[in-house]
Amino acid sequence: MSEFAELSLGDKKYQFPVITGSEDEKAIDIAKLRDETGHITIDSGYKNTGATKSAITFLDGELGILRYRGYSIEELAEKASFLEVAYLLIYGELPTTTQYAEFENAIKTHTIVNEDMRKIFEGFPVNAHPMGVLSAMVCAMSAFYTGDKSGSDELNIIRLMAKMPSMATWSYKKSQGHPVNYPNNSLDYCSNFLNMMFALPVATYQVNPVVAAALNKLLILHADHEQNCSTSTVRLVGSSHASLYASISAGINALSGPLHGGANQEVIEMLEAIKEDGGDTSKYIAMAKDKNSGFRLMGFGHRVYKNFDPRARIIKKAADDVLAALGINDPVLKIAAELESAALNDEYFVARKLYPNVDFYSGIIYRALGIPTDMFTVMFAIGRLPGWIAQWKEMKANKEPIGRPRQVYVGATERAYVAINERA
Ligand code: CMC
């Protein structure tokens, strides 16, 4: 054992190996802890627990670094297409021209969703939240692709990449009382999504390249974020050998929560509420600091980023650029900037290292692109899909054991059953 950590329990000492990652990250390997000591560790919220060794995404929360397979998020967001990044995450390397064409063509071959799936979709109420609908539709895919039709993991990966954007647009179309649009495979991935969202049978729809480029950037920025709540959910569900569809559907549900991906919707709703309330940001800063108010500044704070979220920096600049290019003057942008500046100069936020996260400005861009507020988290899910797939694939390739944490039991000790008529 070259490097080890020593643990003293009573008069005994135990040694555990130290593992070092490729970026010099350190971990204590406690795989034998319970066998050797009879103890387990407890770490609510897994704040210090590494669940896996992964070669997909590196992030350093102190330095604000995020890299997919070694490539910086800044460079990918600036230069790459979302499908290139999806390929990189899923297969480990950036694609050659031929590999890219094959990947894109494979996806285009599967963009149409089975008409029977649409009948299931039609049963949802018109005001159903699109995240609930999306997770149900992805889960339903596990019922459509079973037996002879189930195919290989590779085919299911392509099916998900191809069909999820198509299904995601249905909720919006239904909310408008419009017929759904079928995919147009002459368009690229982002333009095809926009066309399915916004084209109407009665008029010609031209995808605005500024809008398509902004969407491409947003999807890249959301594409993976190592072992966060939804990704860990995907790996945990997949570790039982549940299907890719069941695992991704579970990830979509985890993402829907307001402390995770659901925050992007909550940010815009919060900014709107502040605007309606007269725009007094100091009142909301005070509420966020008051633990009894139950109010948190949505889009602020992060479990791992403690100096800045590199995605937030890129998105803030993109928000300015997109609004300028589209000639939009969104009054909530001013409120967002005021809140950010007030929080960054406030002792409460400074002491707790709370900074704007990826969700703080993304909603402003989505809104400028014409995406309705309750679809924001669906956009996050479309972006995160290749990351979830890559993590699921890695978990399977590494033959990871079924995920099964332990607990410290704090309930009643053994007691005898008392007949119902004898209970006090
Ligand atoms: N507003 C006010 N206070 C906050 C906030 C906030 N947004 N976030 C954290 N705090 C306080 C919290 O009350 C606690 O204070 P104290 O130490 O006095 O008890 C301290 O900061 C640490 O917070 P925590 O909840 O223990 O931190 P965490 O790592 O468990 O939670 C978080 C991280 C992102 C869930 C949290 O910061 C939060 O709820 N933020 C708002 C929701 C949000 O924007 N979520 C999107 C996250 S980024 C997208 C994604 O990857 O999902």
Tab-separated table of C-alpha atoms and ligand atoms in Angstrom:
chain	number	residue	atom	x	y	z
A	1	MET	CA	0.000	0.000	0.000
A	2	SER	CA	1.892	3.137	-1.122
A	3	GLU	CA	-0.270	5.790	0.521
A	4	PHE	CA	-2.810	4.986	3.216
A	5	ALA	CA	-5.115	6.542	5.804
A	6	GLU	CA	-5.021	5.279	9.363
A	7	LEU	CA	-8.109	4.937	11.530
A	8	SER	CA	-8.012	4.420	15.314
A	9	LEU	CA	-10.983	2.719	16.932
A	10	GLY	CA	-10.501	1.919	20.621
A	11	ASP	CA	-7.028	0.448	20.938
A	12	LYS	CA	-6.911	-0.824	17.359
A	13	LYS	CA	-5.534	0.820	14.255
A	14	TYR	CA	-6.643	0.107	10.694
A	15	GLN	CA	-5.148	1.150	7.385
A	16	PHE	CA	-7.090	1.972	4.227
A	17	PRO	CA	-5.609	2.637	0.780
A	18	VAL	CA	-5.642	6.136	-0.659
A	19	ILE	CA	-6.705	6.372	-4.309
A	20	THR	CA	-5.462	9.249	-6.487
A	21	GLY	CA	-7.363	10.396	-9.565
A	22	SER	CA	-5.807	11.680	-12.784
A	23	GLU	CA	-6.268	15.290	-11.585
A	24	ASP	CA	-4.700	14.420	-8.198
A	25	GLU	CA	-8.043	14.048	-6.438
A	26	LYS	CA	-7.698	11.930	-3.304
A	27	ALA	CA	-10.077	9.342	-1.851
A	28	ILE	CA	-9.864	6.852	1.002
A	29	ASP	CA	-10.959	3.418	-0.168
A	30	ILE	CA	-13.172	2.065	2.629
A	31	ALA	CA	-14.478	-0.997	0.754
A	32	LYS	CA	-13.223	-3.262	3.586
A	33	LEU	CA	-14.235	-0.924	6.446
A	34	ARG	CA	-17.243	-2.901	7.718
A	35	ASP	CA	-15.581	-6.295	7.321
A	36	GLU	CA	-12.530	-5.150	9.277
A	37	THR	CA	-14.052	-2.812	11.887
A	38	GLY	CA	-17.794	-3.583	12.063
A	39	HIS	CA	-18.448	0.114	11.391
A	40	ILE	CA	-19.978	1.915	8.438
A	41	THR	CA	-19.641	5.597	7.540
A	42	ILE	CA	-22.552	8.024	7.582
A	43	ASP	CA	-22.647	10.941	5.166
A	44	SER	CA	-26.082	12.438	4.691
A	45	GLY	CA	-26.486	13.861	1.186
A	46	TYR	CA	-23.264	12.014	0.182
A	47	LYS	CA	-21.305	15.238	0.649
A	48	ASN	CA	-18.005	13.341	1.039
A	49	THR	CA	-18.845	10.043	-0.585
A	50	GLY	CA	-17.371	9.051	-3.922
A	51	ALA	CA	-19.765	6.535	-5.456
A	52	THR	CA	-17.632	5.612	-8.438
A	53	LYS	CA	-14.431	6.155	-10.410
A	54	SER	CA	-15.384	7.938	-13.609
A	55	ALA	CA	-13.481	9.045	-16.723
A	56	ILE	CA	-16.234	11.279	-18.127
A	57	THR	CA	-16.323	14.684	-16.428
A	58	PHE	CA	-13.845	16.492	-14.222
A	59	LEU	CA	-14.855	19.434	-12.100
A	60	ASP	CA	-12.990	21.423	-9.503
A	61	GLY	CA	-15.490	23.394	-7.452
A	62	GLU	CA	-12.848	25.552	-5.786
A	63	LEU	CA	-11.198	26.617	-9.045
A	64	GLY	CA	-14.399	26.669	-11.135
A	65	ILE	CA	-13.114	24.109	-13.663
A	66	LEU	CA	-15.441	21.899	-15.711
A	67	ARG	CA	-14.154	19.557	-18.428
A	68	TYR	CA	-15.816	16.832	-20.459
A	69	ARG	CA	-13.313	14.050	-21.243
A	70	GLY	CA	-10.511	16.596	-20.719
A	71	TYR	CA	-11.925	19.377	-22.940
A	72	SER	CA	-12.803	22.649	-21.174
A	73	ILE	CA	-16.440	23.676	-21.079
A	74	GLU	CA	-15.461	27.141	-22.309
A	75	GLU	CA	-13.867	25.732	-25.472
A	76	LEU	CA	-16.651	23.236	-26.183
A	77	ALA	CA	-19.402	25.845	-25.670
A	78	GLU	CA	-17.577	28.196	-28.047
A	79	LYS	CA	-16.603	25.799	-30.820
A	80	ALA	CA	-18.496	22.497	-30.768
A	81	SER	CA	-21.924	21.294	-31.814
A	82	PHE	CA	-24.153	19.594	-29.249
A	83	LEU	CA	-24.045	16.300	-31.154
A	84	GLU	CA	-20.228	16.387	-31.196
A	85	VAL	CA	-20.276	16.843	-27.422
A	86	ALA	CA	-22.863	14.071	-27.050
A	87	TYR	CA	-20.596	11.758	-29.075
A	88	LEU	CA	-17.584	12.780	-26.970
A	89	LEU	CA	-19.398	12.023	-23.722
A	90	ILE	CA	-20.938	8.744	-24.852
A	91	TYR	CA	-18.011	7.264	-26.823
A	92	GLY	CA	-15.029	8.942	-25.144
A	93	GLU	CA	-13.470	10.886	-28.062
A	94	LEU	CA	-14.510	13.707	-30.370
A	95	PRO	CA	-15.875	12.177	-33.589
A	96	THR	CA	-14.097	12.227	-36.948
A	97	THR	CA	-16.134	13.602	-39.865
A	98	THR	CA	-17.220	10.063	-40.797
A	99	GLN	CA	-18.119	9.127	-37.219
A	100	TYR	CA	-20.101	12.331	-36.832
A	101	ALA	CA	-22.055	11.712	-40.052
A	102	GLU	CA	-22.820	8.132	-38.986
A	103	PHE	CA	-23.971	9.255	-35.527
A	104	GLU	CA	-26.152	12.056	-36.905
A	105	ASN	CA	-27.654	9.783	-39.579
A	106	ALA	CA	-28.383	7.052	-37.037
A	107	ILE	CA	-30.221	9.605	-34.892
A	108	LYS	CA	-32.156	10.925	-37.888
A	109	THR	CA	-33.271	7.377	-38.702
A	110	HIS	CA	-35.053	7.159	-35.339
A	111	THR	CA	-36.612	10.610	-34.775
A	112	ILE	CA	-40.193	9.449	-35.437
A	113	VAL	CA	-42.017	8.302	-32.314
A	114	ASN	CA	-44.348	5.296	-32.472
A	115	GLU	CA	-47.933	6.524	-33.055
A	116	ASP	CA	-49.139	4.320	-30.193
A	117	MET	CA	-46.883	6.324	-27.868
A	118	ARG	CA	-48.724	9.431	-29.036
A	119	LYS	CA	-52.020	7.826	-27.977
A	120	ILE	CA	-50.578	7.431	-24.472
A	121	PHE	CA	-49.490	11.074	-24.574
A	122	GLU	CA	-52.963	12.198	-25.578
A	123	GLY	CA	-54.314	10.913	-22.247
A	124	PHE	CA	-52.357	13.527	-20.269
A	125	PRO	CA	-54.257	16.639	-19.184
A	126	VAL	CA	-53.544	19.783	-21.205
A	127	ASN	CA	-51.936	21.510	-18.203
A	128	ALA	CA	-49.786	18.524	-17.143
A	129	HIS	CA	-46.248	19.563	-16.210
A	130	PRO	CA	-44.012	18.693	-19.208
A	131	MET	CA	-41.411	17.052	-16.930
A	132	GLY	CA	-43.973	14.556	-15.621
A	133	VAL	CA	-45.067	13.847	-19.184
A	134	LEU	CA	-41.483	13.451	-20.442
A	135	SER	CA	-40.452	11.027	-17.702
A	136	ALA	CA	-43.616	8.963	-18.316
A	137	MET	CA	-43.030	8.878	-22.084
A	138	VAL	CA	-39.373	7.857	-21.703
A	139	CYS	CA	-40.421	5.157	-19.231
A	140	ALA	CA	-43.082	4.004	-21.711
A	141	MET	CA	-40.289	3.422	-24.243
A	142	SER	CA	-39.169	0.511	-22.051
A	143	ALA	CA	-42.553	-1.091	-22.739
A	144	PHE	CA	-42.347	-0.447	-26.501
A	145	TYR	CA	-38.819	-1.729	-26.986
A	146	THR	CA	-38.920	-5.117	-25.305
A	147	GLY	CA	-38.390	-8.686	-26.515
A	148	ASP	CA	-37.354	-8.903	-30.180
A	149	LYS	CA	-37.654	-5.140	-30.592
A	150	SER	CA	-35.436	-4.244	-27.643
A	151	GLY	CA	-32.210	-4.229	-29.678
A	152	SER	CA	-28.745	-3.478	-28.358
A	153	ASP	CA	-27.748	-0.811	-25.840
A	154	GLU	CA	-26.290	1.106	-28.785
A	155	LEU	CA	-29.634	1.139	-30.589
A	156	ASN	CA	-31.474	2.243	-27.450
A	157	ILE	CA	-28.971	5.075	-26.950
A	158	ILE	CA	-29.682	6.287	-30.492
A	159	ARG	CA	-33.446	5.903	-30.006
A	160	LEU	CA	-33.365	8.057	-26.883
A	161	MET	CA	-31.198	10.768	-28.438
A	162	ALA	CA	-33.521	10.790	-31.458
A	163	LYS	CA	-36.962	10.602	-29.857
A	164	MET	CA	-36.654	12.612	-26.655
A	165	PRO	CA	-36.638	16.040	-28.395
A	166	SER	CA	-39.618	14.971	-30.529
A	167	MET	CA	-41.634	13.929	-27.463
A	168	ALA	CA	-40.543	17.003	-25.503
A	169	THR	CA	-42.192	19.303	-28.046
A	170	TRP	CA	-45.571	17.544	-27.791
A	171	SER	CA	-46.444	19.069	-24.399
A	172	TYR	CA	-45.954	22.572	-25.755
A	173	LYS	CA	-47.999	21.865	-28.869
A	174	LYS	CA	-50.804	20.438	-26.749
A	175	SER	CA	-50.756	23.449	-24.398
A	176	GLN	CA	-51.288	25.646	-27.474
A	177	GLY	CA	-54.068	23.444	-28.869
A	178	HIS	CA	-51.929	22.838	-31.977
A	179	PRO	CA	-51.204	19.600	-33.838
A	180	VAL	CA	-47.785	18.108	-33.129
A	181	ASN	CA	-45.054	18.540	-35.732
A	182	TYR	CA	-43.190	15.572	-37.119
A	183	PRO	CA	-39.399	15.775	-37.258
A	184	ASN	CA	-37.730	17.289	-40.300
A	185	ASN	CA	-34.561	15.309	-40.869
A	186	SER	CA	-33.100	17.848	-43.274
A	187	LEU	CA	-32.450	20.041	-40.231
A	188	ASP	CA	-29.675	19.758	-37.641
A	189	TYR	CA	-30.481	18.554	-34.106
A	190	CYS	CA	-31.196	21.996	-32.571
A	191	SER	CA	-33.006	23.408	-35.623
A	192	ASN	CA	-35.159	20.287	-35.835
A	193	PHE	CA	-36.194	20.759	-32.209
A	194	LEU	CA	-37.063	24.431	-32.806
A	195	ASN	CA	-39.017	23.505	-35.930
A	196	MET	CA	-41.044	20.889	-34.016
A	197	MET	CA	-41.712	23.463	-31.283
A	198	PHE	CA	-42.618	26.496	-33.308
A	199	ALA	CA	-43.564	25.627	-36.908
A	200	LEU	CA	-47.278	25.866	-37.737
A	201	PRO	CA	-48.979	24.087	-40.634
A	202	VAL	CA	-50.405	27.438	-41.839
A	203	ALA	CA	-47.144	29.363	-42.215
A	204	THR	CA	-43.522	28.960	-43.220
A	205	TYR	CA	-41.161	28.770	-40.250
A	206	GLN	CA	-37.522	29.738	-40.668
A	207	VAL	CA	-35.181	28.755	-37.858
A	208	ASN	CA	-33.317	31.866	-36.684
A	209	PRO	CA	-29.588	30.930	-36.636
A	210	VAL	CA	-29.037	33.096	-33.524
A	211	VAL	CA	-31.683	31.060	-31.710
A	212	ALA	CA	-30.284	27.710	-32.924
A	213	ALA	CA	-26.741	28.724	-31.879
A	214	ALA	CA	-27.934	29.809	-28.421
A	215	LEU	CA	-29.789	26.522	-27.953
A	216	ASN	CA	-26.689	24.592	-29.052
A	217	LYS	CA	-24.609	26.396	-26.408
A	218	LEU	CA	-27.151	25.845	-23.632
A	219	LEU	CA	-27.423	22.132	-24.374
A	220	ILE	CA	-23.622	21.766	-24.308
A	221	LEU	CA	-23.391	23.573	-20.971
A	222	HIS	CA	-25.919	21.159	-19.449
A	223	ALA	CA	-24.586	17.975	-21.070
A	224	ASP	CA	-22.894	16.458	-18.015
A	225	HIS	CA	-21.985	17.366	-14.468
A	226	GLU	CA	-20.530	14.188	-12.937
A	227	GLN	CA	-22.265	12.580	-9.931
A	228	ASN	CA	-25.118	15.062	-9.270
A	229	CYS	CA	-28.546	13.979	-7.985
A	230	SER	CA	-30.100	12.943	-11.317
A	231	THR	CA	-26.931	11.295	-12.670
A	232	SER	CA	-26.438	9.337	-9.465
A	233	THR	CA	-30.089	8.303	-9.771
A	234	VAL	CA	-29.517	7.068	-13.331
A	235	ARG	CA	-26.473	5.038	-12.208
A	236	LEU	CA	-28.245	3.693	-9.118
A	237	VAL	CA	-31.358	2.580	-11.004
A	238	GLY	CA	-29.186	1.158	-13.800
A	239	SER	CA	-27.086	-0.753	-11.258
A	240	SER	CA	-30.068	-3.077	-10.700
A	241	HIS	CA	-29.795	-3.856	-14.460
A	242	ALA	CA	-33.018	-1.903	-15.101
A	243	SER	CA	-33.274	-0.791	-18.742
A	244	LEU	CA	-31.692	2.385	-20.098
A	245	TYR	CA	-35.195	3.862	-20.513
A	246	ALA	CA	-36.192	3.107	-16.900
A	247	SER	CA	-32.899	4.598	-15.661
A	248	ILE	CA	-33.179	7.795	-17.737
A	249	SER	CA	-36.832	8.217	-16.775
A	250	ALA	CA	-35.778	8.075	-13.102
A	251	GLY	CA	-33.090	10.678	-13.839
A	252	ILE	CA	-35.687	12.999	-15.391
A	253	ASN	CA	-37.762	12.737	-12.207
A	254	ALA	CA	-34.743	13.517	-10.028
A	255	LEU	CA	-33.930	16.504	-12.225
A	256	SER	CA	-37.449	17.921	-11.873
A	257	GLY	CA	-36.954	18.970	-8.238
A	258	PRO	CA	-36.521	22.712	-7.520
A	259	LEU	CA	-33.189	22.138	-5.764
A	260	HIS	CA	-31.832	20.547	-8.966
A	261	GLY	CA	-32.920	21.219	-12.571
A	262	GLY	CA	-36.319	22.574	-11.547
A	263	ALA	CA	-34.498	25.677	-10.302
A	264	ASN	CA	-34.392	27.236	-13.800
A	265	GLN	CA	-38.200	27.533	-13.852
A	266	GLU	CA	-38.212	28.792	-10.250
A	267	VAL	CA	-35.638	31.496	-11.058
A	268	ILE	CA	-37.808	33.129	-13.718
A	269	GLU	CA	-40.891	32.809	-11.513
A	270	MET	CA	-38.955	34.451	-8.662
A	271	LEU	CA	-37.691	37.277	-10.893
A	272	GLU	CA	-41.223	37.837	-12.216
A	273	ALA	CA	-42.610	37.892	-8.669
A	274	ILE	CA	-39.988	40.489	-7.630
A	275	LYS	CA	-40.892	42.605	-10.669
A	276	GLU	CA	-44.628	42.381	-9.858
A	277	ASP	CA	-43.830	43.299	-6.263
A	278	GLY	CA	-42.224	46.605	-7.342
A	279	GLY	CA	-38.674	45.372	-8.032
A	280	ASP	CA	-37.292	45.810	-4.500
A	281	THR	CA	-34.439	43.262	-4.585
A	282	SER	CA	-33.243	44.139	-1.067
A	283	LYS	CA	-36.505	42.785	0.358
A	284	TYR	CA	-35.840	39.401	-1.293
A	285	ILE	CA	-32.192	39.361	-0.248
A	286	ALA	CA	-33.387	39.863	3.346
A	287	MET	CA	-35.944	37.067	2.950
A	288	ALA	CA	-33.289	34.688	1.573
A	289	LYS	CA	-31.163	35.365	4.672
A	290	ASP	CA	-34.060	34.776	7.053
A	291	LYS	CA	-34.172	31.028	7.781
A	292	ASN	CA	-37.798	31.314	8.944
A	293	SER	CA	-39.018	32.762	5.644
A	294	GLY	CA	-38.680	29.447	3.800
A	295	PHE	CA	-37.401	31.466	0.823
A	296	ARG	CA	-34.149	30.740	-0.991
A	297	LEU	CA	-32.586	32.762	-3.744
A	298	MET	CA	-33.205	30.356	-6.609
A	299	GLY	CA	-30.285	30.003	-9.013
A	300	PHE	CA	-27.839	30.708	-6.197
A	301	GLY	CA	-25.497	28.296	-4.455
A	302	HIS	CA	-24.100	24.958	-5.482
A	303	ARG	CA	-23.002	21.799	-3.711
A	304	VAL	CA	-19.608	21.742	-5.405
A	305	TYR	CA	-18.875	25.202	-6.848
A	306	LYS	CA	-17.635	27.436	-4.064
A	307	ASN	CA	-16.124	30.340	-6.039
A	308	PHE	CA	-18.056	30.489	-9.271
A	309	ASP	CA	-19.943	28.190	-11.602
A	310	PRO	CA	-18.081	28.341	-14.954
A	311	ARG	CA	-21.334	27.556	-16.783
A	312	ALA	CA	-23.008	30.608	-15.197
A	313	ARG	CA	-20.256	32.900	-16.529
A	314	ILE	CA	-20.740	31.631	-20.087
A	315	ILE	CA	-24.527	31.800	-19.821
A	316	LYS	CA	-24.538	35.335	-18.451
A	317	LYS	CA	-22.551	36.551	-21.437
A	318	ALA	CA	-24.718	34.489	-23.807
A	319	ALA	CA	-27.866	36.050	-22.288
A	320	ASP	CA	-26.552	39.543	-23.047
A	321	ASP	CA	-25.567	38.527	-26.607
A	322	VAL	CA	-28.832	36.712	-27.398
A	323	LEU	CA	-31.069	39.476	-26.080
A	324	ALA	CA	-29.066	42.069	-28.052
A	325	ALA	CA	-29.140	39.971	-31.254
A	326	LEU	CA	-32.882	39.407	-30.961
A	327	GLY	CA	-33.545	43.015	-29.943
A	328	ILE	CA	-35.265	41.952	-26.706
A	329	ASN	CA	-35.307	44.137	-23.614
A	330	ASP	CA	-36.335	41.785	-20.816
A	331	PRO	CA	-36.950	43.753	-17.585
A	332	VAL	CA	-36.158	40.703	-15.435
A	333	LEU	CA	-32.560	40.789	-16.725
A	334	LYS	CA	-32.089	44.057	-14.813
A	335	ILE	CA	-33.587	42.515	-11.670
A	336	ALA	CA	-31.331	39.468	-12.044
A	337	ALA	CA	-28.248	41.700	-12.348
A	338	GLU	CA	-29.295	43.724	-9.273
A	339	LEU	CA	-29.910	40.583	-7.213
A	340	GLU	CA	-26.570	39.139	-8.257
A	341	SER	CA	-24.662	42.283	-7.381
A	342	ALA	CA	-26.469	42.683	-4.026
A	343	ALA	CA	-25.846	39.046	-3.077
A	344	LEU	CA	-22.187	39.081	-4.120
A	345	ASN	CA	-21.612	42.044	-1.788
A	346	ASP	CA	-23.595	40.657	1.123
A	347	GLU	CA	-21.800	39.017	4.060
A	348	TYR	CA	-24.387	36.174	4.261
A	349	PHE	CA	-23.783	35.053	0.673
A	350	VAL	CA	-20.034	35.742	0.749
A	351	ALA	CA	-19.519	33.725	3.958
A	352	ARG	CA	-21.439	30.749	2.572
A	353	LYS	CA	-19.772	31.005	-0.843
A	354	LEU	CA	-23.095	31.340	-2.654
A	355	TYR	CA	-22.757	32.396	-6.292
A	356	PRO	CA	-25.092	32.362	-9.311
A	357	ASN	CA	-25.307	28.847	-10.718
A	358	VAL	CA	-26.091	27.568	-14.228
A	359	ASP	CA	-29.809	28.123	-13.691
A	360	PHE	CA	-29.645	31.809	-12.780
A	361	TYR	CA	-29.431	33.187	-16.322
A	362	SER	CA	-30.457	30.190	-18.453
A	363	GLY	CA	-34.186	30.920	-18.050
A	364	ILE	CA	-33.698	34.430	-19.413
A	365	ILE	CA	-32.213	32.966	-22.591
A	366	TYR	CA	-34.856	30.239	-22.885
A	367	ARG	CA	-37.552	32.873	-22.570
A	368	ALA	CA	-35.915	34.991	-25.264
A	369	LEU	CA	-35.917	31.899	-27.515
A	370	GLY	CA	-39.685	31.589	-27.021
A	371	ILE	CA	-39.529	28.528	-24.746
A	372	PRO	CA	-42.339	28.628	-22.157
A	373	THR	CA	-41.356	28.643	-18.478
A	374	ASP	CA	-42.655	25.180	-17.626
A	375	MET	CA	-40.506	23.726	-20.448
A	376	PHE	CA	-37.222	25.080	-19.012
A	377	THR	CA	-36.401	21.942	-17.044
A	378	VAL	CA	-37.268	19.817	-20.085
A	379	MET	CA	-34.582	21.768	-21.964
A	380	PHE	CA	-32.136	20.917	-19.177
A	381	ALA	CA	-33.130	17.230	-19.552
A	382	ILE	CA	-32.537	17.262	-23.328
A	383	GLY	CA	-29.088	18.749	-22.688
A	384	ARG	CA	-28.270	16.306	-19.872
A	385	LEU	CA	-29.370	13.215	-21.835
A	386	PRO	CA	-25.943	12.353	-23.351
A	387	GLY	CA	-24.318	12.759	-19.929
A	388	TRP	CA	-26.815	10.392	-18.310
A	389	ILE	CA	-26.305	7.909	-21.158
A	390	ALA	CA	-22.507	8.104	-20.859
A	391	GLN	CA	-22.655	7.565	-17.094
A	392	TRP	CA	-25.075	4.622	-17.465
A	393	LYS	CA	-22.830	3.072	-20.127
A	394	GLU	CA	-19.723	3.526	-17.971
A	395	MET	CA	-21.473	2.019	-14.932
A	396	LYS	CA	-22.398	-1.019	-17.019
A	397	ALA	CA	-18.973	-1.357	-18.701
A	398	ASN	CA	-17.270	-1.237	-15.278
A	399	LYS	CA	-19.640	-3.991	-14.047
A	400	GLU	CA	-20.429	-1.912	-10.979
A	401	PRO	CA	-22.318	-3.776	-8.242
A	402	ILE	CA	-25.923	-2.946	-7.397
A	403	GLY	CA	-26.081	0.302	-5.400
A	404	ARG	CA	-27.254	-0.391	-1.887
A	405	PRO	CA	-26.300	2.036	0.896
A	406	ARG	CA	-26.523	1.065	4.549
A	407	GLN	CA	-28.020	3.018	7.450
A	408	VAL	CA	-27.711	3.600	11.161
A	409	TYR	CA	-30.985	2.425	12.656
A	410	VAL	CA	-32.391	4.804	15.316
A	411	GLY	CA	-35.937	3.392	15.736
A	412	ALA	CA	-37.529	1.316	18.497
A	413	THR	CA	-35.659	-1.708	19.810
A	414	GLU	CA	-37.378	-5.122	19.842
A	415	ARG	CA	-40.834	-5.189	21.506
A	416	ALA	CA	-43.727	-7.637	21.683
A	417	TYR	CA	-46.911	-7.356	19.624
A	418	VAL	CA	-49.948	-6.159	21.652
A	419	ALA	CA	-53.480	-7.154	20.546
A	420	ILE	CA	-55.541	-4.186	19.248
A	421	ASN	CA	-58.077	-4.258	22.107
A	422	GLU	CA	-55.287	-4.277	24.687
A	423	ARG	CA	-53.473	-1.177	23.375
A	424	ALA	CA	-53.586	1.987	25.466
B	1	CMC	N1	-30.438	31.163	-0.791
B	1	CMC	C1	-30.221	31.404	0.527
B	1	CMC	N2	-29.440	30.648	1.322
B	1	CMC	C2	-28.846	29.594	0.769
B	1	CMC	C3	-29.017	29.264	-0.602
B	1	CMC	C4	-29.851	30.102	-1.387
B	1	CMC	N3	-30.039	29.830	-2.685
B	1	CMC	N4	-28.321	28.139	-0.903
B	1	CMC	C5	-27.725	27.775	0.241
B	1	CMC	N5	-28.034	28.649	1.248
B	1	CMC	C6	-27.511	28.614	2.631
B	1	CMC	C7	-28.185	27.522	3.446
B	1	CMC	O1	-29.327	27.996	4.121
B	1	CMC	C8	-27.062	27.143	4.387
B	1	CMC	O2	-26.960	28.143	5.377
B	1	CMC	P1	-26.502	27.749	6.888
B	1	CMC	O3	-25.098	27.222	6.758
B	1	CMC	O4	-26.598	29.036	7.656
B	1	CMC	O5	-27.471	26.712	7.371
B	1	CMC	C9	-25.795	27.262	3.530
B	1	CMC	O6	-26.132	28.251	2.535
B	1	CMC	C10	-25.390	25.962	2.855
B	1	CMC	O7	-26.523	25.469	2.104
B	1	CMC	P2	-26.877	23.945	1.928
B	1	CMC	O8	-28.327	23.835	1.590
B	1	CMC	O9	-26.376	23.160	3.106
B	1	CMC	O10	-25.978	23.575	0.670
B	1	CMC	P3	-26.152	22.332	-0.255
B	1	CMC	O11	-24.830	22.079	-0.880
B	1	CMC	O12	-26.803	21.206	0.472
B	1	CMC	O13	-27.207	22.845	-1.363
B	1	CMC	C11	-28.161	23.849	-3.277
B	1	CMC	C12	-26.865	23.290	-2.626
B	1	CMC	C13	-27.866	24.122	-4.750
B	1	CMC	C14	-29.269	22.793	-3.190
B	1	CMC	C15	-28.571	25.143	-2.549
B	1	CMC	O14	-27.569	26.116	-2.684
B	1	CMC	C16	-29.911	25.689	-3.046
B	1	CMC	O15	-30.969	25.287	-2.558
B	1	CMC	N6	-29.883	26.633	-4.065
B	1	CMC	C17	-31.124	27.118	-4.660
B	1	CMC	C18	-31.654	26.102	-5.668
B	1	CMC	C19	-30.842	26.076	-6.947
B	1	CMC	O16	-30.513	27.118	-7.508
B	1	CMC	N7	-30.544	24.844	-7.421
B	1	CMC	C20	-29.848	24.654	-8.681
B	1	CMC	C21	-28.492	24.040	-8.489
B	1	CMC	S1	-27.456	24.185	-9.964
B	1	CMC	C22	-28.251	23.189	-11.134
B	1	CMC	C23	-28.027	21.755	-10.880
B	1	CMC	O17	-26.922	21.266	-11.129
B	1	CMC	O18	-28.983	21.102	-10.446
